[in-house]
Amino acid sequence: RDLHTAYRRQRQMCIRDRCSTRSQALFVEHTEALEDTVRVTGRLRAWIGSEQVEDRPIAYRVRYAFSDGVPYVAGFSVEEE
């Protein structure tokens, strides 16, 4: 009986935690190549469980560099609205 109650309590906590996990996604709408950066604009959306809790425009810049011909992200900055 005690094991059943403990297992049930643990399962309820897992389900509750899973539902409160925040998921985010960036939807890219436009990119623009500048001198040494790429400017990206789009929308940042977030969900807790299946409920969407955020949907806002976002713009940021990514600066790339190369090492032995391989590109890597050398800098990242979010533009203020």
mmCIF file with all atom_site columns, N, CA and C in Angstrom, residues 20-60:
data_model
loop_
_atom_site.group_PDB
_atom_site.id
_atom_site.type_symbol
_atom_site.label_atom_id
_atom_site.label_alt_id
_atom_site.label_comp_id
_atom_site.label_asym_id
_atom_site.label_entity_id
_atom_site.label_seq_id
_atom_site.pdbx_PDB_ins_code
_atom_site.Cartn_x
_atom_site.Cartn_y
_atom_site.Cartn_z
_atom_site.occupancy
_atom_site.B_iso_or_equiv
_atom_site.pdbx_formal_charge
_atom_site.auth_seq_id
_atom_site.auth_comp_id
_atom_site.auth_asym_id
_atom_site.auth_atom_id
_atom_site.pdbx_PDB_model_num
ATOM 1   N N  . SER A 1 20 ? 4.628  21.674 -17.164 1.00 0.00 ? 20 SER A N  1
ATOM 2   C CA . SER A 1 20 ? 5.104  23.027 -16.898 1.00 0.00 ? 20 SER A CA 1
ATOM 3   C C  . SER A 1 20 ? 6.422  23.329 -17.594 1.00 0.00 ? 20 SER A C  1
ATOM 4   N N  . THR A 1 21 ? 6.921  22.414 -18.402 1.00 0.00 ? 21 THR A N  1
ATOM 5   C CA . THR A 1 21 ? 8.166  22.641 -19.119 1.00 0.00 ? 21 THR A CA 1
ATOM 6   C C  . THR A 1 21 ? 7.952  23.667 -20.218 1.00 0.00 ? 21 THR A C  1
ATOM 7   N N  . ARG A 1 22 ? 8.842  24.630 -20.281 1.00 0.00 ? 22 ARG A N  1
ATOM 8   C CA . ARG A 1 22 ? 8.743  25.686 -21.287 1.00 0.00 ? 22 ARG A CA 1
ATOM 9   C C  . ARG A 1 22 ? 9.496  25.257 -22.535 1.00 0.00 ? 22 ARG A C  1
ATOM 10  N N  . SER A 1 23 ? 8.831  25.351 -23.667 1.00 0.00 ? 23 SER A N  1
ATOM 11  C CA . SER A 1 23 ? 9.441  25.068 -24.963 1.00 0.00 ? 23 SER A CA 1
ATOM 12  C C  . SER A 1 23 ? 9.470  26.366 -25.751 1.00 0.00 ? 23 SER A C  1
ATOM 13  N N  . GLN A 1 24 ? 10.537 26.580 -26.489 1.00 0.00 ? 24 GLN A N  1
ATOM 14  C CA . GLN A 1 24 ? 10.671 27.796 -27.301 1.00 0.00 ? 24 GLN A CA 1
ATOM 15  C C  . GLN A 1 24 ? 11.049 27.421 -28.722 1.00 0.00 ? 24 GLN A C  1
ATOM 16  N N  . ALA A 1 25 ? 10.640 28.272 -29.642 1.00 0.00 ? 25 ALA A N  1
ATOM 17  C CA . ALA A 1 25 ? 11.004 28.084 -31.042 1.00 0.00 ? 25 ALA A CA 1
ATOM 18  C C  . ALA A 1 25 ? 11.179 29.452 -31.684 1.00 0.00 ? 25 ALA A C  1
ATOM 19  N N  . LEU A 1 26 ? 12.152 29.553 -32.558 1.00 0.00 ? 26 LEU A N  1
ATOM 20  C CA . LEU A 1 26 ? 12.394 30.778 -33.310 1.00 0.00 ? 26 LEU A CA 1
ATOM 21  C C  . LEU A 1 26 ? 11.957 30.526 -34.744 1.00 0.00 ? 26 LEU A C  1
ATOM 22  N N  . PHE A 1 27 ? 11.028 31.335 -35.218 1.00 0.00 ? 27 PHE A N  1
ATOM 23  C CA . PHE A 1 27 ? 10.547 31.231 -36.591 1.00 0.00 ? 27 PHE A CA 1
ATOM 24  C C  . PHE A 1 27 ? 11.218 32.335 -37.397 1.00 0.00 ? 27 PHE A C  1
ATOM 25  N N  . VAL A 1 28 ? 12.128 31.968 -38.273 1.00 0.00 ? 28 VAL A N  1
ATOM 26  C CA . VAL A 1 28 ? 12.879 32.937 -39.075 1.00 0.00 ? 28 VAL A CA 1
ATOM 27  C C  . VAL A 1 28 ? 11.998 33.408 -40.220 1.00 0.00 ? 28 VAL A C  1
ATOM 28  N N  . GLU A 1 29 ? 11.871 34.739 -40.344 1.00 0.00 ? 29 GLU A N  1
ATOM 29  C CA . GLU A 1 29 ? 11.070 35.321 -41.415 1.00 0.00 ? 29 GLU A CA 1
ATOM 30  C C  . GLU A 1 29 ? 11.939 35.980 -42.487 1.00 0.00 ? 29 GLU A C  1
ATOM 31  N N  . HIS A 1 30 ? 13.135 36.456 -42.085 1.00 0.00 ? 30 HIS A N  1
ATOM 32  C CA . HIS A 1 30 ? 13.985 37.167 -43.047 1.00 0.00 ? 30 HIS A CA 1
ATOM 33  C C  . HIS A 1 30 ? 15.437 37.111 -42.581 1.00 0.00 ? 30 HIS A C  1
ATOM 34  N N  . THR A 1 31 ? 16.352 36.977 -43.523 1.00 0.00 ? 31 THR A N  1
ATOM 35  C CA . THR A 1 31 ? 17.784 37.079 -43.218 1.00 0.00 ? 31 THR A CA 1
ATOM 36  C C  . THR A 1 31 ? 18.398 38.091 -44.166 1.00 0.00 ? 31 THR A C  1
ATOM 37  N N  . GLU A 1 32 ? 19.416 38.763 -43.683 1.00 0.00 ? 32 GLU A N  1
ATOM 38  C CA . GLU A 1 32 ? 20.091 39.788 -44.488 1.00 0.00 ? 32 GLU A CA 1
ATOM 39  C C  . GLU A 1 32 ? 21.588 39.695 -44.222 1.00 0.00 ? 32 GLU A C  1
ATOM 40  N N  . ALA A 1 33 ? 22.363 39.461 -45.266 1.00 0.00 ? 33 ALA A N  1
ATOM 41  C CA . ALA A 1 33 ? 23.814 39.379 -45.128 1.00 0.00 ? 33 ALA A CA 1
ATOM 42  C C  . ALA A 1 33 ? 24.392 40.787 -45.105 1.00 0.00 ? 33 ALA A C  1
ATOM 43  N N  . LEU A 1 34 ? 25.140 41.096 -44.061 1.00 0.00 ? 34 LEU A N  1
ATOM 44  C CA . LEU A 1 34 ? 25.827 42.384 -43.938 1.00 0.00 ? 34 LEU A CA 1
ATOM 45  C C  . LEU A 1 34 ? 27.326 42.122 -44.077 1.00 0.00 ? 34 LEU A C  1
ATOM 46  N N  . GLU A 1 35 ? 28.163 43.089 -43.727 1.00 0.00 ? 35 GLU A N  1
ATOM 47  C CA . GLU A 1 35 ? 29.610 42.917 -43.939 1.00 0.00 ? 35 GLU A CA 1
ATOM 48  C C  . GLU A 1 35 ? 30.152 41.641 -43.307 1.00 0.00 ? 35 GLU A C  1
ATOM 49  N N  . ASP A 1 36 ? 30.137 41.565 -41.991 1.00 0.00 ? 36 ASP A N  1
ATOM 50  C CA . ASP A 1 36 ? 30.677 40.373 -41.331 1.00 0.00 ? 36 ASP A CA 1
ATOM 51  C C  . ASP A 1 36 ? 29.640 39.690 -40.445 1.00 0.00 ? 36 ASP A C  1
ATOM 52  N N  . THR A 1 37 ? 28.371 40.051 -40.637 1.00 0.00 ? 37 THR A N  1
ATOM 53  C CA . THR A 1 37 ? 27.304 39.456 -39.829 1.00 0.00 ? 37 THR A CA 1
ATOM 54  C C  . THR A 1 37 ? 26.114 39.090 -40.709 1.00 0.00 ? 37 THR A C  1
ATOM 55  N N  . VAL A 1 38 ? 25.233 38.327 -40.132 1.00 0.00 ? 38 VAL A N  1
ATOM 56  C CA . VAL A 1 38 ? 23.949 38.031 -40.751 1.00 0.00 ? 38 VAL A CA 1
ATOM 57  C C  . VAL A 1 38 ? 22.885 38.541 -39.788 1.00 0.00 ? 38 VAL A C  1
ATOM 58  N N  . ARG A 1 39 ? 21.981 39.358 -40.286 1.00 0.00 ? 39 ARG A N  1
ATOM 59  C CA . ARG A 1 39 ? 20.878 39.874 -39.463 1.00 0.00 ? 39 ARG A CA 1
ATOM 60  C C  . ARG A 1 39 ? 19.669 38.978 -39.706 1.00 0.00 ? 39 ARG A C  1
ATOM 61  N N  . VAL A 1 40 ? 19.086 38.494 -38.631 1.00 0.00 ? 40 VAL A N  1
ATOM 62  C CA . VAL A 1 40 ? 17.955 37.575 -38.696 1.00 0.00 ? 40 VAL A CA 1
ATOM 63  C C  . VAL A 1 40 ? 16.773 38.223 -37.997 1.00 0.00 ? 40 VAL A C  1
ATOM 64  N N  . THR A 1 41 ? 15.616 38.223 -38.644 1.00 0.00 ? 41 THR A N  1
ATOM 65  C CA . THR A 1 41 ? 14.393 38.705 -38.003 1.00 0.00 ? 41 THR A CA 1
ATOM 66  C C  . THR A 1 41 ? 13.356 37.588 -38.061 1.00 0.00 ? 41 THR A C  1
ATOM 67  N N  . GLY A 1 42 ? 12.514 37.583 -37.063 1.00 0.00 ? 42 GLY A N  1
ATOM 68  C CA . GLY A 1 42 ? 11.489 36.552 -37.015 1.00 0.00 ? 42 GLY A CA 1
ATOM 69  C C  . GLY A 1 42 ? 10.632 36.718 -35.775 1.00 0.00 ? 42 GLY A C  1
ATOM 70  N N  . ARG A 1 43 ? 10.087 35.604 -35.314 1.00 0.00 ? 43 ARG A N  1
ATOM 71  C CA . ARG A 1 43 ? 9.225  35.606 -34.128 1.00 0.00 ? 43 ARG A CA 1
ATOM 72  C C  . ARG A 1 43 ? 9.726  34.556 -33.148 1.00 0.00 ? 43 ARG A C  1
ATOM 73  N N  . LEU A 1 44 ? 9.746  34.937 -31.881 1.00 0.00 ? 44 LEU A N  1
ATOM 74  C CA . LEU A 1 44 ? 10.082 34.013 -30.811 1.00 0.00 ? 44 LEU A CA 1
ATOM 75  C C  . LEU A 1 44 ? 8.773  33.594 -30.158 1.00 0.00 ? 44 LEU A C  1
ATOM 76  N N  . ARG A 1 45 ? 8.517  32.290 -30.154 1.00 0.00 ? 45 ARG A N  1
ATOM 77  C CA . ARG A 1 45 ? 7.285  31.779 -29.560 1.00 0.00 ? 45 ARG A CA 1
ATOM 78  C C  . ARG A 1 45 ? 7.644  30.775 -28.473 1.00 0.00 ? 45 ARG A C  1
ATOM 79  N N  . ALA A 1 46 ? 6.839  30.775 -27.408 1.00 0.00 ? 46 ALA A N  1
ATOM 80  C CA . ALA A 1 46 ? 7.090  29.866 -26.296 1.00 0.00 ? 46 ALA A CA 1
ATOM 81  C C  . ALA A 1 46 ? 5.781  29.248 -25.826 1.00 0.00 ? 46 ALA A C  1
ATOM 82  N N  . TRP A 1 47 ? 5.889  28.028 -25.330 1.00 0.00 ? 47 TRP A N  1
ATOM 83  C CA . TRP A 1 47 ? 4.744  27.293 -24.824 1.00 0.00 ? 47 TRP A CA 1
ATOM 84  C C  . TRP A 1 47 ? 5.086  26.700 -23.465 1.00 0.00 ? 47 TRP A C  1
ATOM 85  N N  . ILE A 1 48 ? 4.092  26.613 -22.616 1.00 0.00 ? 48 ILE A N  1
ATOM 86  C CA . ILE A 1 48 ? 4.177  25.794 -21.409 1.00 0.00 ? 48 ILE A CA 1
ATOM 87  C C  . ILE A 1 48 ? 3.119  24.728 -21.596 1.00 0.00 ? 48 ILE A C  1
ATOM 88  N N  . GLY A 1 49 ? 3.576  23.501 -21.735 1.00 0.00 ? 49 GLY A N  1
ATOM 89  C CA . GLY A 1 49 ? 2.667  22.426 -22.120 1.00 0.00 ? 49 GLY A CA 1
ATOM 90  C C  . GLY A 1 49 ? 2.151  22.712 -23.514 1.00 0.00 ? 49 GLY A C  1
ATOM 91  N N  . SER A 1 50 ? 0.851  22.753 -23.686 1.00 0.00 ? 50 SER A N  1
ATOM 92  C CA . SER A 1 50 ? 0.278  23.048 -25.004 1.00 0.00 ? 50 SER A CA 1
ATOM 93  C C  . SER A 1 50 ? -0.222 24.482 -25.100 1.00 0.00 ? 50 SER A C  1
ATOM 94  N N  . GLU A 1 51 ? -0.031 25.275 -24.043 1.00 0.00 ? 51 GLU A N  1
ATOM 95  C CA . GLU A 1 51 ? -0.504 26.660 -24.041 1.00 0.00 ? 51 GLU A CA 1
ATOM 96  C C  . GLU A 1 51 ? 0.602  27.616 -24.495 1.00 0.00 ? 51 GLU A C  1
ATOM 97  N N  . GLN A 1 52 ? 0.322  28.393 -25.535 1.00 0.00 ? 52 GLN A N  1
ATOM 98  C CA . GLN A 1 52 ? 1.296  29.372 -26.007 1.00 0.00 ? 52 GLN A CA 1
ATOM 99  C C  . GLN A 1 52 ? 1.303  30.560 -25.050 1.00 0.00 ? 52 GLN A C  1
ATOM 100 N N  . VAL A 1 53 ? 2.488  30.889 -24.524 1.00 0.00 ? 53 VAL A N  1
ATOM 101 C CA . VAL A 1 53 ? 2.596  31.943 -23.517 1.00 0.00 ? 53 VAL A CA 1
ATOM 102 C C  . VAL A 1 53 ? 3.377  33.160 -24.012 1.00 0.00 ? 53 VAL A C  1
ATOM 103 N N  . GLU A 1 54 ? 4.001  33.044 -25.187 1.00 0.00 ? 54 GLU A N  1
ATOM 104 C CA . GLU A 1 54 ? 4.772  34.178 -25.714 1.00 0.00 ? 54 GLU A CA 1
ATOM 105 C C  . GLU A 1 54 ? 4.785  34.120 -27.229 1.00 0.00 ? 54 GLU A C  1
ATOM 106 N N  . ASP A 1 55 ? 4.680  35.271 -27.844 1.00 0.00 ? 55 ASP A N  1
ATOM 107 C CA . ASP A 1 55 ? 4.772  35.401 -29.296 1.00 0.00 ? 55 ASP A CA 1
ATOM 108 C C  . ASP A 1 55 ? 5.182  36.837 -29.571 1.00 0.00 ? 55 ASP A C  1
ATOM 109 N N  . ARG A 1 56 ? 6.475  37.035 -29.846 1.00 0.00 ? 56 ARG A N  1
ATOM 110 C CA . ARG A 1 56 ? 6.952  38.410 -30.039 1.00 0.00 ? 56 ARG A CA 1
ATOM 111 C C  . ARG A 1 56 ? 7.985  38.462 -31.155 1.00 0.00 ? 56 ARG A C  1
ATOM 112 N N  . PRO A 1 57 ? 8.096  39.627 -31.778 1.00 0.00 ? 57 PRO A N  1
ATOM 113 C CA . PRO A 1 57 ? 9.118  39.774 -32.819 1.00 0.00 ? 57 PRO A CA 1
ATOM 114 C C  . PRO A 1 57 ? 10.504 39.788 -32.185 1.00 0.00 ? 57 PRO A C  1
ATOM 115 N N  . ILE A 1 58 ? 11.481 39.324 -32.950 1.00 0.00 ? 58 ILE A N  1
ATOM 116 C CA . ILE A 1 58 ? 12.860 39.320 -32.464 1.00 0.00 ? 58 ILE A CA 1
ATOM 117 C C  . ILE A 1 58 ? 13.787 39.581 -33.641 1.00 0.00 ? 58 ILE A C  1
ATOM 118 N N  . ALA A 1 59 ? 14.868 40.271 -33.369 1.00 0.00 ? 59 ALA A N  1
ATOM 119 C CA . ALA A 1 59 ? 15.904 40.504 -34.379 1.00 0.00 ? 59 ALA A CA 1
ATOM 120 C C  . ALA A 1 59 ? 17.251 40.313 -33.692 1.00 0.00 ? 59 ALA A C  1
ATOM 121 N N  . TYR A 1 60 ? 18.151 39.636 -34.377 1.00 0.00 ? 60 TYR A N  1
ATOM 122 C CA . TYR A 1 60 ? 19.482 39.441 -33.809 1.00 0.00 ? 60 TYR A CA 1
ATOM 123 C C  . TYR A 1 60 ? 20.506 39.352 -34.930 1.00 0.00 ? 60 TYR A C  1
#
